[in-house]
CSV table of C-alpha atoms in Angstrom, one decimal:
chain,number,residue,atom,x,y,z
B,15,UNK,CA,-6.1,11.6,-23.8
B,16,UNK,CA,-3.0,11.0,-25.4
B,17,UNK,CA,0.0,10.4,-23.5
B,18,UNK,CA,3.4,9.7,-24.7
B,19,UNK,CA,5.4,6.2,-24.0
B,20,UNK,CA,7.7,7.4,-21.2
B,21,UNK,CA,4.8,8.6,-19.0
B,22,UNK,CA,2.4,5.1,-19.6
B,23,UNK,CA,5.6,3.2,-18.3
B,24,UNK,CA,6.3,5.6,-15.6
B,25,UNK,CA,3.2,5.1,-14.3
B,26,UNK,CA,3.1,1.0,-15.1
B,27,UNK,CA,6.3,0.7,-13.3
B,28,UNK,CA,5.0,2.7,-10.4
B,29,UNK,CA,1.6,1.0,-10.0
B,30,UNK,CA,3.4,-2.4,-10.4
B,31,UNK,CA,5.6,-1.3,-7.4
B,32,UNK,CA,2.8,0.0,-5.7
B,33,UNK,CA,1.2,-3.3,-5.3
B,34,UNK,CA,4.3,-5.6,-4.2
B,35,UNK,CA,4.7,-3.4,-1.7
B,36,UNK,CA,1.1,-3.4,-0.8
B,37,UNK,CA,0.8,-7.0,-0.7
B,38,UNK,CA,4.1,-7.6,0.9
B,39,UNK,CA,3.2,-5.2,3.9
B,40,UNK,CA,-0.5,-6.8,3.9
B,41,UNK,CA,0.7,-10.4,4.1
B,42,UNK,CA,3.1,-9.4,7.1
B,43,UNK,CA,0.8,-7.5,8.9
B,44,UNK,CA,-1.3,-10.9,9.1
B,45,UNK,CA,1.2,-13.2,9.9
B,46,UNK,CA,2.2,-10.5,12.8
B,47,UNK,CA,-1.6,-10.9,13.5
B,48,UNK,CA,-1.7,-14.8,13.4
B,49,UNK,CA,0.8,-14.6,16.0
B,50,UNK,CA,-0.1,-12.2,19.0
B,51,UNK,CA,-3.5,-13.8,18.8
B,52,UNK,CA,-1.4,-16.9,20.1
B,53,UNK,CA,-0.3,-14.9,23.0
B,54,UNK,CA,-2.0,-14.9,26.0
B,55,UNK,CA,-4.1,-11.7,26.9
B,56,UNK,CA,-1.8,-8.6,28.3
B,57,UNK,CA,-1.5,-5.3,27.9
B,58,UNK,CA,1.5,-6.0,25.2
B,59,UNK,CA,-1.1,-8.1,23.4
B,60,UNK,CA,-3.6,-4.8,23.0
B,61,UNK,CA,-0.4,-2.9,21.7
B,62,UNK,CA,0.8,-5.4,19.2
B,63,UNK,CA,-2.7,-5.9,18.0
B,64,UNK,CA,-3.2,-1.9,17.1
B,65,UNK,CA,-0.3,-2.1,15.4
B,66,UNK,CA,-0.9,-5.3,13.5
B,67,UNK,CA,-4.0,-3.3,12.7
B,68,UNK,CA,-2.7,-0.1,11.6
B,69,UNK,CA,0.5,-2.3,9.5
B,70,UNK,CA,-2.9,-3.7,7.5
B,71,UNK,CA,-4.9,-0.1,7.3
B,72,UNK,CA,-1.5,1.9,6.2
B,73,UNK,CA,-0.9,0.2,2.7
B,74,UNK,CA,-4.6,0.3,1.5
B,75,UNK,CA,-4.4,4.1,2.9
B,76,UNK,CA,-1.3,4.5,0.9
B,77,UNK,CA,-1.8,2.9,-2.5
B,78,UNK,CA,-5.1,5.1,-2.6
B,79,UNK,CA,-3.5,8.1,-1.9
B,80,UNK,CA,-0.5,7.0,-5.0
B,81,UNK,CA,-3.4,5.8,-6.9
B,82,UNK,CA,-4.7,9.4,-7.3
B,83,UNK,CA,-1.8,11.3,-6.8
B,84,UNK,CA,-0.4,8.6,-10.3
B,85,UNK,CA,-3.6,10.2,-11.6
B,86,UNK,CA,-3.0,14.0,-11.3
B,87,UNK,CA,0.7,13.0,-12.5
B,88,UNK,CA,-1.3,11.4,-16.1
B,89,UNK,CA,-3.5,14.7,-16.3
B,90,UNK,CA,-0.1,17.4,-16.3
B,91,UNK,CA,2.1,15.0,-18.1
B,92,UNK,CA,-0.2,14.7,-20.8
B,93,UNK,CA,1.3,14.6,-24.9
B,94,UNK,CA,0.4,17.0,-27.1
């Protein structure tokens, strides 16, 4: 494949983005985490805990999804 210079930075740019916000959402998630397993037990601490959960399931579900969707954007972009 040969792709021109604007589309390889594009996509650089993007995957660099991709993972600060990926790591930034992952490291909050577990500090959210850290600190409802401090609470005591409650109905609230069942909530927060799903939702600590899905904060660290939603950016490894999202950078996969960019991941292939950067990849269809290489195959039509391609330089002829």
């Amino acid at each position: 494949f040969k792709f021109s210079t604007q589309t390889l930075s594009v996509v650089m740019i993007c995957s660099i983005l991709l993972y600060l916000v990926s790591i930034q959402l992952l490291y909050f998630a577990s500090l959210r985490l850290d600190i409802v397993y401090k609470n005591p037990d409650s109905l609230w601490f069942e909530i927060e805990r799903g939702m600590a959960g899905s904060l660290i399931v939603a950016p490894i579900v999202t950078a996969t999804v960019c991941v292939f969707s950067l990849i269809r954007f290489m195959e039509n972009h391609k330089y002829v």
